PDB file of C-alpha atoms and ligand atoms in Angstrom:
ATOM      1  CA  UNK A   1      34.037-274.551 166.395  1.00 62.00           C
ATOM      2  CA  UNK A   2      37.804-275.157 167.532  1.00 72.00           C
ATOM      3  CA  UNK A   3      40.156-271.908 166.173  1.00 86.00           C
ATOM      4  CA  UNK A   4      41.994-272.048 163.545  1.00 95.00           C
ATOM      5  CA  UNK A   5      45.657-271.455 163.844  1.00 97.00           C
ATOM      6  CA  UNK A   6      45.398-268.686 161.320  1.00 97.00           C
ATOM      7  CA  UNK A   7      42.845-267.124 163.536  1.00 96.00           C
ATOM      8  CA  UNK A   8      45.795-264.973 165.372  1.00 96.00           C
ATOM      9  CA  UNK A   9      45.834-262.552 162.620  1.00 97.00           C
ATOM     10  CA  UNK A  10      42.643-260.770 163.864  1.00 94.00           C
ATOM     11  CA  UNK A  11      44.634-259.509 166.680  1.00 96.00           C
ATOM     12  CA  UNK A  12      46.409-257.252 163.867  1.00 97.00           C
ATOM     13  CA  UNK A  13      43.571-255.118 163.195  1.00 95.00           C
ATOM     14  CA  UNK A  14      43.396-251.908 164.628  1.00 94.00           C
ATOM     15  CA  UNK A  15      40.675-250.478 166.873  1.00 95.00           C
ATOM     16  CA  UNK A  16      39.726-247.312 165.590  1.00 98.00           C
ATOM     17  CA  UNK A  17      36.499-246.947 168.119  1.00 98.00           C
ATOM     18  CA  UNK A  18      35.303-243.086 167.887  1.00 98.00           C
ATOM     19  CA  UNK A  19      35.420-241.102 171.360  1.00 98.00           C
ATOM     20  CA  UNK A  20      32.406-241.660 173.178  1.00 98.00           C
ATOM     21  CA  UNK A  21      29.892-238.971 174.055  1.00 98.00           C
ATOM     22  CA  UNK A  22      30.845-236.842 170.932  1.00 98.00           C
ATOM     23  CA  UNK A  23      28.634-235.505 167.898  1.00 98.00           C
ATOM     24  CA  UNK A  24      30.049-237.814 164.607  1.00 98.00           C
ATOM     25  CA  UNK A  25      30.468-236.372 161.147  1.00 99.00           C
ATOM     26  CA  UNK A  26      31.106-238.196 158.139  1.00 99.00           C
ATOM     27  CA  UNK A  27      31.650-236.141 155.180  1.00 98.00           C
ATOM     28  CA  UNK A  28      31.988-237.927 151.985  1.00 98.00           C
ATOM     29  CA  UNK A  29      33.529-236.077 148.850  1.00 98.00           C
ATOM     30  CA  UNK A  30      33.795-237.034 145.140  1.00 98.00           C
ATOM     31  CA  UNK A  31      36.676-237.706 143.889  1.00 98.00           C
ATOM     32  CA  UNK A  32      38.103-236.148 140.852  1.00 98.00           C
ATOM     33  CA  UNK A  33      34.304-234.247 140.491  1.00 98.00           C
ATOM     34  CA  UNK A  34      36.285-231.300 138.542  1.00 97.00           C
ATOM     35  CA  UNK A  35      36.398-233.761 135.592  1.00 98.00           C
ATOM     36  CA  UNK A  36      33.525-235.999 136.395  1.00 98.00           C
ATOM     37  CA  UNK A  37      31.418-232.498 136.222  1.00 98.00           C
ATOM     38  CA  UNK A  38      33.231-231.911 132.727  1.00 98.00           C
ATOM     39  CA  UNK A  39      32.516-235.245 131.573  1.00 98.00           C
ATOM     40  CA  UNK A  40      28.864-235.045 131.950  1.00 98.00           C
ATOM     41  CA  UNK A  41      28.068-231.734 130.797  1.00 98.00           C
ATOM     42  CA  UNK A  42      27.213-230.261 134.298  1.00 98.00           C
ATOM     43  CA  UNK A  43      25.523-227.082 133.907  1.00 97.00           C
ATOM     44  CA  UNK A  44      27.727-224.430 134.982  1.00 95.00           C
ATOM     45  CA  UNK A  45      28.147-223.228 137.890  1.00 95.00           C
ATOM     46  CA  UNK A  46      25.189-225.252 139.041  1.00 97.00           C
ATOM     47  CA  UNK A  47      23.389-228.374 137.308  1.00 98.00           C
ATOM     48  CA  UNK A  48      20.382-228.757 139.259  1.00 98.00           C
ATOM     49  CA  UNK A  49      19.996-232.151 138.147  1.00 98.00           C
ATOM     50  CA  UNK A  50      23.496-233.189 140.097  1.00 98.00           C
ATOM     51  CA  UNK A  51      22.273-231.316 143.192  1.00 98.00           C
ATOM     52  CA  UNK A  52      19.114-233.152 143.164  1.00 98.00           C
ATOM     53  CA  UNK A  53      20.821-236.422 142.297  1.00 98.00           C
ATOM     54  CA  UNK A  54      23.120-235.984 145.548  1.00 98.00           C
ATOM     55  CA  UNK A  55      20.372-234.997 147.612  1.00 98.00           C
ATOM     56  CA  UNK A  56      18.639-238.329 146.854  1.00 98.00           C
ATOM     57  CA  UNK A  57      21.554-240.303 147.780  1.00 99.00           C
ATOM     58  CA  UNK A  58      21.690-238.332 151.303  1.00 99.00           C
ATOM     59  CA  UNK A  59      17.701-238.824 151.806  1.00 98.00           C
ATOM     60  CA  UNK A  60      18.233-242.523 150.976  1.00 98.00           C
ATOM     61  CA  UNK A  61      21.508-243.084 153.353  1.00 98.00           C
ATOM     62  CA  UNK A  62      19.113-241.361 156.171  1.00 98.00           C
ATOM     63  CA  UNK A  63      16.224-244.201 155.319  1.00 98.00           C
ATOM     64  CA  UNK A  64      18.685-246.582 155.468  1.00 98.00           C
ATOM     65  CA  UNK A  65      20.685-245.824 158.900  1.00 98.00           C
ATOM     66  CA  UNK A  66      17.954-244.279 161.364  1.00 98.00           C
ATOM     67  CA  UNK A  67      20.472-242.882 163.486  1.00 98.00           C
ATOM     68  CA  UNK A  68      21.799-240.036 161.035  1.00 98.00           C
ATOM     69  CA  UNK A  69      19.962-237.002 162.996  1.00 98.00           C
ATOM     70  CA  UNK A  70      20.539-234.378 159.641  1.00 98.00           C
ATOM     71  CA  UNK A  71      23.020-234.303 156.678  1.00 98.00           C
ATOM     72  CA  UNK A  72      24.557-231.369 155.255  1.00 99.00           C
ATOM     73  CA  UNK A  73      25.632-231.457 150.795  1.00 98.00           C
ATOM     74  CA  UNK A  74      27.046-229.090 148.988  1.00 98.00           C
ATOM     75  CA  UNK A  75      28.923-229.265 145.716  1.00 98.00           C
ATOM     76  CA  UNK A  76      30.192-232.929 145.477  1.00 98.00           C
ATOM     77  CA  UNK A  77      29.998-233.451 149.432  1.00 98.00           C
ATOM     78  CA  UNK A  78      27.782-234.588 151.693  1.00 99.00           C
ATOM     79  CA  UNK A  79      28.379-234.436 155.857  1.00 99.00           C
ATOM     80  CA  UNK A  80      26.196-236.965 157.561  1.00 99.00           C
ATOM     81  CA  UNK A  81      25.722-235.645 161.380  1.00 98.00           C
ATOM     82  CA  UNK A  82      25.132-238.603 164.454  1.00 98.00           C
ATOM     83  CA  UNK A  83      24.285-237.561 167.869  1.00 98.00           C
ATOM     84  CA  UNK A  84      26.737-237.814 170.845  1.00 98.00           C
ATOM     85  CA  UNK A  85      25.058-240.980 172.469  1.00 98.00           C
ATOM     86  CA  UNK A  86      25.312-243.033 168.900  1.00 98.00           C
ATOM     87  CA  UNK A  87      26.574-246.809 169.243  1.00 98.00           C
ATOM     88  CA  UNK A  88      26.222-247.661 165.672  1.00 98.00           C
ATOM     89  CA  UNK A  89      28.715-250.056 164.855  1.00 98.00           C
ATOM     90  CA  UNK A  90      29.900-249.715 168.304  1.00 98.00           C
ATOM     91  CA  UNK A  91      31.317-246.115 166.949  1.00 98.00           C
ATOM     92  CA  UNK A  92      33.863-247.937 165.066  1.00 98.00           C
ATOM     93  CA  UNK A  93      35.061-245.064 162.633  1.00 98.00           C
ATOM     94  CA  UNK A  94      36.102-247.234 159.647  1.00 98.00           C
ATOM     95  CA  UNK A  95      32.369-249.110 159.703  1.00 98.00           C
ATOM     96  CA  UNK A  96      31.113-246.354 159.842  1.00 98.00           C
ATOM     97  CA  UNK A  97      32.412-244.296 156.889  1.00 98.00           C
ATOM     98  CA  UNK A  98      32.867-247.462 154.443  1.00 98.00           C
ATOM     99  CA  UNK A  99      28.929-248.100 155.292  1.00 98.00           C
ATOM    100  CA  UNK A 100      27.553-244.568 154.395  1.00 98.00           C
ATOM    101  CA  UNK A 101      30.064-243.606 151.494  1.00 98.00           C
ATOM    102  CA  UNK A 102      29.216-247.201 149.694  1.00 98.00           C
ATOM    103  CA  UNK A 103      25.541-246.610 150.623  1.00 98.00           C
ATOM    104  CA  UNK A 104      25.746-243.230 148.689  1.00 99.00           C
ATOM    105  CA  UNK A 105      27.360-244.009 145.753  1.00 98.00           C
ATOM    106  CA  UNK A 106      25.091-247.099 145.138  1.00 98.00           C
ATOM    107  CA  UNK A 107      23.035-244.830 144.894  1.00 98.00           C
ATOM    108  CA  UNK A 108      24.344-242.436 142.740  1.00 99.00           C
ATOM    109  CA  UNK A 109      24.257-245.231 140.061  1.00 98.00           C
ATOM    110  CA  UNK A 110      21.476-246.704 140.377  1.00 98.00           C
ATOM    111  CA  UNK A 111      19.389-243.192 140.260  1.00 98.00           C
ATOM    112  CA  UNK A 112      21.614-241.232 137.965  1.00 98.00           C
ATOM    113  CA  UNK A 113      19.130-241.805 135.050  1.00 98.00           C
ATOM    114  CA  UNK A 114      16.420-241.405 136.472  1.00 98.00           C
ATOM    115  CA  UNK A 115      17.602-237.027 137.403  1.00 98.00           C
ATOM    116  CA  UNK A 116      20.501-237.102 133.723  1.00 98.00           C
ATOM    117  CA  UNK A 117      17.591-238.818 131.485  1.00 98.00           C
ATOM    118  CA  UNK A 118      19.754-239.289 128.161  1.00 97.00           C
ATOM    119  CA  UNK A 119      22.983-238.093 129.762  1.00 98.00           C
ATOM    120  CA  UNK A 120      24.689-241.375 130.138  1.00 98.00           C
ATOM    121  CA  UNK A 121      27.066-242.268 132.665  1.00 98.00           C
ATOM    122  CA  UNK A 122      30.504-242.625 131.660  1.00 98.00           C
ATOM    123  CA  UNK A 123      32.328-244.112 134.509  1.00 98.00           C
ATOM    124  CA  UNK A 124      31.796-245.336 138.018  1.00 98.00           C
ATOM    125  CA  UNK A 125      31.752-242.025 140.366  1.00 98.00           C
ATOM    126  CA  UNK A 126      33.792-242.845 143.122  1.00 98.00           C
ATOM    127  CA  UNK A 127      33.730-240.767 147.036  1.00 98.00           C
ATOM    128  CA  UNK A 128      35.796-240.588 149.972  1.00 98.00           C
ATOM    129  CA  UNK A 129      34.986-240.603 153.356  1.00 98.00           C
ATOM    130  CA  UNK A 130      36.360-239.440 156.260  1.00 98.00           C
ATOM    131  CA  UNK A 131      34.941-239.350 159.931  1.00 98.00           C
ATOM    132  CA  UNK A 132      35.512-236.720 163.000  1.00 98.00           C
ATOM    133  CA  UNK A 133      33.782-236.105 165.935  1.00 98.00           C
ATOM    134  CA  UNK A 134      32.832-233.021 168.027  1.00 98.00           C
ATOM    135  CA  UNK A 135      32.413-232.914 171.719  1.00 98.00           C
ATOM    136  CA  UNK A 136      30.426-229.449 171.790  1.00 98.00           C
ATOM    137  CA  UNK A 137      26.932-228.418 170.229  1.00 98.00           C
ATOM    138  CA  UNK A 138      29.528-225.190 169.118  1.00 98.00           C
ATOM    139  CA  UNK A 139      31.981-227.252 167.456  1.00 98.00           C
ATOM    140  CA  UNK A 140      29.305-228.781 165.691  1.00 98.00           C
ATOM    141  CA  UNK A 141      27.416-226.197 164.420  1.00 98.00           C
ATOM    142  CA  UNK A 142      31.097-224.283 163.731  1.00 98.00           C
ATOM    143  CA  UNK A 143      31.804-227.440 161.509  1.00 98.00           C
ATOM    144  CA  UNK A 144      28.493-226.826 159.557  1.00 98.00           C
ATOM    145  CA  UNK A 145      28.708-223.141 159.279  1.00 98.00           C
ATOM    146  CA  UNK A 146      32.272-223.667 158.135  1.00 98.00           C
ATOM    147  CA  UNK A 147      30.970-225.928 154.984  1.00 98.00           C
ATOM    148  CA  UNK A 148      27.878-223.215 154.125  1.00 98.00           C
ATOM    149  CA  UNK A 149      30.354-220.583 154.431  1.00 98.00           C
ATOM    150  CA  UNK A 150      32.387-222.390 151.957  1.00 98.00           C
ATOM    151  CA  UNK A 151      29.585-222.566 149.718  1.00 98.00           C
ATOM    152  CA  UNK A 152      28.305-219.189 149.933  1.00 98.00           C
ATOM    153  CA  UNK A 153      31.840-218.652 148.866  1.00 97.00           C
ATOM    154  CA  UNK A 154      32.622-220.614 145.898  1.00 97.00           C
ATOM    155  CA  UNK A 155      28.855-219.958 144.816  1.00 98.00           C
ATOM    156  CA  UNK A 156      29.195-216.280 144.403  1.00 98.00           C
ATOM    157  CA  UNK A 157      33.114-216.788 143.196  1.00 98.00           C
ATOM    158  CA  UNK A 158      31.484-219.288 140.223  1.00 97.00           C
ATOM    159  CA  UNK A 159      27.982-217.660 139.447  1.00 97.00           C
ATOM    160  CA  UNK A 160      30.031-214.044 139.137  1.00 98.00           C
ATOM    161  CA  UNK A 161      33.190-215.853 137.296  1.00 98.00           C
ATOM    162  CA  UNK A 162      30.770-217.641 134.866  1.00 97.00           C
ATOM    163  CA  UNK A 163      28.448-214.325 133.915  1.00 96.00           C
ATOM    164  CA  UNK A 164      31.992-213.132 132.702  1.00 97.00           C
ATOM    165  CA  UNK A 165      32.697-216.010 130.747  1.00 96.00           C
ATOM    166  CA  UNK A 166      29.120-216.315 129.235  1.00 94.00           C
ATOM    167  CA  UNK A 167      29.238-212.284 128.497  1.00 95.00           C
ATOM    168  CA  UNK A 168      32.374-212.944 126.443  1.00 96.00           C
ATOM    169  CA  UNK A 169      35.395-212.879 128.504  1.00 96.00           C
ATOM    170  CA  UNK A 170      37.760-216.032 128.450  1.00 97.00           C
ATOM    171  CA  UNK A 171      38.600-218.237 131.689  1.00 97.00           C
ATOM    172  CA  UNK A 172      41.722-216.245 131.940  1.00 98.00           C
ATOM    173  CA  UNK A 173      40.353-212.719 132.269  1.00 97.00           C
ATOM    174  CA  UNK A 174      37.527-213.548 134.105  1.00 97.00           C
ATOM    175  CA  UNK A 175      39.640-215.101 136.531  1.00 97.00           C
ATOM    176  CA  UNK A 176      42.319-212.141 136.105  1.00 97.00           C
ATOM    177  CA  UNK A 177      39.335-209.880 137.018  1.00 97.00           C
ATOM    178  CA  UNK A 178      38.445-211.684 140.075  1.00 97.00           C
ATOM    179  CA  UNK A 179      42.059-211.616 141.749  1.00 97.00           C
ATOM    180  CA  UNK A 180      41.908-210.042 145.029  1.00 97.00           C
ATOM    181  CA  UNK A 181      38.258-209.082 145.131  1.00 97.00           C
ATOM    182  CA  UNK A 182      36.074-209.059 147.956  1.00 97.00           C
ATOM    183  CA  UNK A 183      32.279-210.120 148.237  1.00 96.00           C
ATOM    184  CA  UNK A 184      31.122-206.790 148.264  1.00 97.00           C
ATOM    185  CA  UNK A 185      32.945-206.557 144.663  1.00 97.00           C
ATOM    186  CA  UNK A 186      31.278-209.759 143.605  1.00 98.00           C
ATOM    187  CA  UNK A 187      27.862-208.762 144.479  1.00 97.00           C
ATOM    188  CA  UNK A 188      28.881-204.907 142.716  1.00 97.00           C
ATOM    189  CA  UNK A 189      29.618-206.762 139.301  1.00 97.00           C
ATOM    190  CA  UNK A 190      26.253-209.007 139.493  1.00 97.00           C
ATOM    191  CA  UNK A 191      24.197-206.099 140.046  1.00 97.00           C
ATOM    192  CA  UNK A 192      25.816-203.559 138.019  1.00 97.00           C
ATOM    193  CA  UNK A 193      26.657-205.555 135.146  1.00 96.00           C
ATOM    194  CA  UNK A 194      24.208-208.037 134.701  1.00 96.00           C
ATOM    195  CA  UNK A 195      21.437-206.927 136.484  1.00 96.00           C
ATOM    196  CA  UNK A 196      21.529-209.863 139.474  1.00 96.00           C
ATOM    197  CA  UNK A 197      20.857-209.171 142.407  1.00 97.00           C
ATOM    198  CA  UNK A 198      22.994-212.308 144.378  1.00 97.00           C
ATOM    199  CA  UNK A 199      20.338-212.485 147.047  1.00 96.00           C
ATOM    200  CA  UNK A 200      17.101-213.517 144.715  1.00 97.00           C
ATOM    201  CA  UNK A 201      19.666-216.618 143.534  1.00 97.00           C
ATOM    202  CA  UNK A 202      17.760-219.951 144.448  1.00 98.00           C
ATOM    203  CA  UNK A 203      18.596-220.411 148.289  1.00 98.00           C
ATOM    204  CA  UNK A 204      19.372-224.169 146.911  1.00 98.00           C
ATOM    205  CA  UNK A 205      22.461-222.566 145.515  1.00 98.00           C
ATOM    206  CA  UNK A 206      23.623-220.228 147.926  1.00 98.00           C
ATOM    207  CA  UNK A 207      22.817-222.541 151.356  1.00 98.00           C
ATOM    208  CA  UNK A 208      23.592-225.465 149.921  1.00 98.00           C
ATOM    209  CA  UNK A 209      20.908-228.475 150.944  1.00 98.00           C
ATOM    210  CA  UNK A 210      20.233-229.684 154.406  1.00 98.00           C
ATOM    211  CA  UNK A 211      17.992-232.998 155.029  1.00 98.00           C
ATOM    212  CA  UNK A 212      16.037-233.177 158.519  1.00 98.00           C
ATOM    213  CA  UNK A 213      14.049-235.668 159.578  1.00 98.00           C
ATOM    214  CA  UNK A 214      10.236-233.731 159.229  1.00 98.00           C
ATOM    215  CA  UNK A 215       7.534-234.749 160.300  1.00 96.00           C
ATOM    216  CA  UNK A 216       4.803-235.392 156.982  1.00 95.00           C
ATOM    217  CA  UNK A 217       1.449-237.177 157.171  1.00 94.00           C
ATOM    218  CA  UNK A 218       1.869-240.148 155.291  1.00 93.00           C
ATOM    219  CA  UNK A 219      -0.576-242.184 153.539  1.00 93.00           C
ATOM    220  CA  UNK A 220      -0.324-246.118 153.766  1.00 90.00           C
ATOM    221  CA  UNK A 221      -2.578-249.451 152.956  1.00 93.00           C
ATOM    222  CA  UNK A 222      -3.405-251.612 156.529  1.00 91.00           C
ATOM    223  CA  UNK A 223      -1.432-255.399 155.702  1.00 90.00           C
ATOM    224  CA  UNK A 224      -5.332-255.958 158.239  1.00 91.00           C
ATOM    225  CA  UNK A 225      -7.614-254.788 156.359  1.00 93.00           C
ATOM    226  CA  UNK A 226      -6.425-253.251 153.527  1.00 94.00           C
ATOM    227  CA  UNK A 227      -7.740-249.842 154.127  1.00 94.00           C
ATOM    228  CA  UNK A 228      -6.268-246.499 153.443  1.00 94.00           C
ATOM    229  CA  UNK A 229      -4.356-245.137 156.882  1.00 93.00           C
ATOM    230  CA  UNK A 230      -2.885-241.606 157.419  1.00 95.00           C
ATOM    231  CA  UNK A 231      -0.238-241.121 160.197  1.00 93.00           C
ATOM    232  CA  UNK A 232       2.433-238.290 160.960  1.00 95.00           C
ATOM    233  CA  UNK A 233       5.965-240.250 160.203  1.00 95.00           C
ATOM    234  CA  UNK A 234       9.572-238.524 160.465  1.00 96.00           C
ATOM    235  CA  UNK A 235      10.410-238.409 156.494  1.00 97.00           C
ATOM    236  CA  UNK A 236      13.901-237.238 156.060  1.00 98.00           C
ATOM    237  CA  UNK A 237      12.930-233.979 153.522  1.00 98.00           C
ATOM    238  CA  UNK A 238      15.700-231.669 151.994  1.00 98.00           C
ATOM    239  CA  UNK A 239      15.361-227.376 153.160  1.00 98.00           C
ATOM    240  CA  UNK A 240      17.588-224.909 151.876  1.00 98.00           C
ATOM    241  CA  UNK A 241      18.121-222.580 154.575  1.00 98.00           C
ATOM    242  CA  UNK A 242      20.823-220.675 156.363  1.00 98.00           C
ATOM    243  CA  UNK A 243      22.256-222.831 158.940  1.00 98.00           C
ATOM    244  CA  UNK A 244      24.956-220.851 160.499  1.00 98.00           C
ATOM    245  CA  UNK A 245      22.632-218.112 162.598  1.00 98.00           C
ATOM    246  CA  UNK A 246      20.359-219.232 165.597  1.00 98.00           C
ATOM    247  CA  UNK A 247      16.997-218.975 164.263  1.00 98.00           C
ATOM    248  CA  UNK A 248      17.643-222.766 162.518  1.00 98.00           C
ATOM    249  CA  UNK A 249      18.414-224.372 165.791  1.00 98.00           C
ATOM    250  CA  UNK A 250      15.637-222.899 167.597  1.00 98.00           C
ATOM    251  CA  UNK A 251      13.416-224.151 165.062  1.00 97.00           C
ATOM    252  CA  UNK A 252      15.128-227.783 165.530  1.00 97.00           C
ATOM    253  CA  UNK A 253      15.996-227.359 169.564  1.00 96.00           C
ATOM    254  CA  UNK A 254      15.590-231.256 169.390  1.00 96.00           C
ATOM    255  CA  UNK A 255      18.861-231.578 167.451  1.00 97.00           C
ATOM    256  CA  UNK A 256      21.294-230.962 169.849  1.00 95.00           C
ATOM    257  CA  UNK A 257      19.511-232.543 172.850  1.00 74.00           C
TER     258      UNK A 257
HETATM  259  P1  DGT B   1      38.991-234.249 144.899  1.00 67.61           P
HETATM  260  O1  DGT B   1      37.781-234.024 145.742  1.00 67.61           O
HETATM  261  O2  DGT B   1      40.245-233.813 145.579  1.00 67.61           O
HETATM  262  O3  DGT B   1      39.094-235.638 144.355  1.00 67.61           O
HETATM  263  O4  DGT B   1      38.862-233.278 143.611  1.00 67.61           O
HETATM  264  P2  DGT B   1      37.555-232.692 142.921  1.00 67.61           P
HETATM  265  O5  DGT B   1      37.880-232.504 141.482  1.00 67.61           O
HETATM  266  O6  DGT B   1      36.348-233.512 143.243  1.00 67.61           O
HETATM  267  O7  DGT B   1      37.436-231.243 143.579  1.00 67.61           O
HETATM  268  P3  DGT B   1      36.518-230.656 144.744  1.00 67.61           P
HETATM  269  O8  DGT B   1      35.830-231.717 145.526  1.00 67.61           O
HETATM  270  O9  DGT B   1      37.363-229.707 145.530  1.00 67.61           O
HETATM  271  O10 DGT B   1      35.493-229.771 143.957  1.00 67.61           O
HETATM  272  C1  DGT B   1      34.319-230.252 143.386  1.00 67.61           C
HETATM  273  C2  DGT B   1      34.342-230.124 141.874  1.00 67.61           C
HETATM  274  O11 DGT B   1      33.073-230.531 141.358  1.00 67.61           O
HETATM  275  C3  DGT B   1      34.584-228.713 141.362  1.00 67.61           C
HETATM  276  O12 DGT B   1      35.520-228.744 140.294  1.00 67.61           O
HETATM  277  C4  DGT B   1      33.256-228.263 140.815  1.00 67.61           C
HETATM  278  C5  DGT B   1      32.560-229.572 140.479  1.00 67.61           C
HETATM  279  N1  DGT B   1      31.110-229.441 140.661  1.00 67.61           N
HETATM  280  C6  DGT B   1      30.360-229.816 141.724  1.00 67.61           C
HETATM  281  N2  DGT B   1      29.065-229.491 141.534  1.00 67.61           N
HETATM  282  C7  DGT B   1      28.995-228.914 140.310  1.00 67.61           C
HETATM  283  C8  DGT B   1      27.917-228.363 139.521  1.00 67.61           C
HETATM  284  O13 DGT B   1      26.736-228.364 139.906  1.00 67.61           O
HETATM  285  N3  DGT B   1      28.231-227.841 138.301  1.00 67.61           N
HETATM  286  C9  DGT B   1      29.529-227.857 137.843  1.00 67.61           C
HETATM  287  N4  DGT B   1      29.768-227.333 136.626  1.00 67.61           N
HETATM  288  N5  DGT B   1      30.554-228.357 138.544  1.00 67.61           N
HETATM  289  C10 DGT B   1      30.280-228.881 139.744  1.00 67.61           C
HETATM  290 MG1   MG B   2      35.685-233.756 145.217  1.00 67.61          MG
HETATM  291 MG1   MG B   3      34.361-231.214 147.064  1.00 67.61          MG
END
C-alpha cells in the first residue's frame, strides 16, 4: 500500500531501545497505595490478603511473558528481572514497561475478589512503571538487596510502630517514640514489651516475596488419548527467602548465567 502523506509523523517518535547485553528491571509501584490501603481496610501493617493478591499478579505476568527469569514484590511494588541477552520487544523500554504494568493491574481487578471476598473495590488501582538496566550480576543483585533491605526496614519500623498504637499510644507518640532509633532499639521494644521476638515474624513479611521459575511435576490430560500425564514443568512459584546473602544464588546458579 502507497504511504500516506501523514505517514512522516512516525519519524517523531523516539527510540528508547534499552542497552544491549544488560540485566532489565521493571519495577512497577502503586500509585497513591497510602490511601488505596486506607480505603480498603488493609490490615495493618500487613494484610495478607493484598500480599497474596500482588503475588498473583507477578505469577501471572511471568505465565504470560516467558522471558521474566524472577520477580521481586514488596509492599505495593513489584520488580520484574530479564536476563542480559533479552530481545523482547527488541528491548524497547517503553513496550516493555506499558506491557507488564497493564498486564499486572488487569490483574489486580480481575482477581481482587477472589483474595478481598466481600471487600469491594472502590476504584481502579492504578501502577507506574519504570525500567533500568544493569550491566553486572553485582549491580543486579545490589538492586535487589537494596529493595529487601528496604523492606526489612519499613517492616520492623511498621510492625514495632503499630504494637504501640494497638497497646494504646496515638500515631503521634508512637511515632515521637520511634525518632532516631536504631534496629537494635526496634527489636528491644518487640521483645521487651510485647513479647515478639522480630525473627519468628512470617519470613513473607520480613523478605518480602520472590517468584522463580521451579520446577513442579505437573499433572495434565493427553489432547491423544485422553489419559492422565505427569511431567516436571518450570511453574513460576512464590519463596520468601533472604535474597541479599550468597546462599540464594548458589541455590539458583542458573540465574545469572
Ligand atoms: P506513590 O507510590 O508515590 O504513588 O505513593 P504511595 O501512597 O503508593 O506510597 P508508597 O508506594 O511509598 O508506599 C506504599 C503504601 O502502601 C504505604 O502507605 C503503605 C501501603 N501499604 C502497602 N502494603 C500494605 C499493607 O499490607 N498494609 C497496609 N496497611 N498498608 C500497605
Ligand atoms: Mg506506591
Ligand atoms: Mg511503594
Amino acid at each position: 500500500m502507497a504511504n500516506s502523506k501523514y505517514e512522516y509523523v512516525r519519524h517523531f517518535e523516539q527510540n528508547d531501545t534499552l542497552l544491549p547485553n544488560t540485566y532489565i528491571v521493571i519495577r512497577i509501584d502503586g500509585r497513591g497505595f497510602h490511601r488505596f490501603s486506607q480505603t480498603h481496610h488493609f490490615a495493618k501493617p500487613n494484610d495478607r490478603r493484598a500480599i497474596d493478591l500482588m503475588n498473583h499478579c507477578a505469577i501471572q505476568v511471568m505465565i504470560d511473558l516467558h522471558d521474566i527469569i524472577l520477580a521481586y514484590g514488596q509492599s505495593d511494588e513489584y520488580s520484574f528481572v530479564l536476563p542480559k541477552a533479552c530481545n523482547l520487544y527488541s528491548r524497547r523500554a517503553s513496550k516493555l514497561s506499558s506491557t507488564v504494568v497493564s498486564l499486572f493491574a488487569s490483574n489486580y481487578v480481575m482477581a481482587w475478589s477472589r483474595f478481598f471476598g466481600d471487600e469491594p473495590l472502590q476504584y481502579p488501582p492504578c501502577f507506574d512503571s519504570r525500567t533500568v538496566c544493569y550491566p553486572s550480576d553485582q549491580n543486579l543483585r545490589d538492586y535487589l538487596s537494596w529493595r529487601q533491605a528496604d523492606c526489612h526496614i519499613n517492616n520492623l519500623y511498621n510492625t514495632t510502630f503499630w504494637s504501640l498504637v494497638h497497646d494504646g499510644k496515638t500515631e503521634i507518640e508512637a511515632e515521637e517514640k520511634l525518632k532516631g532509633t536504631f534496629s537494635k532499639d526496634k527489636n528491644e521494644i518487640l521483645f521487651t514489651d510485647y513479647n515478639i521476638n522480630y525473627n519468628n515474624i512470617e519470613p513473607i513479611y520480613r523478605k518480602g516475596s520472590t517468584i522463580l521459575r521451579l520446577k513442579k511435576m505437573v499433572t495434565s490430560i493427553s489432547p491423544r488419548n485422553g489419559e492422565q500425564v505427569q511431567r516436571l514443568k518450570k511453574v513460576p512459584t512464590a519463596v520468601y527467602e533472604d535474597i541479599i546473602g550468597q546462599a540464594f544464588w548458589d541455590e539458583h546458579s542458573d540465574l545469572l548465567a
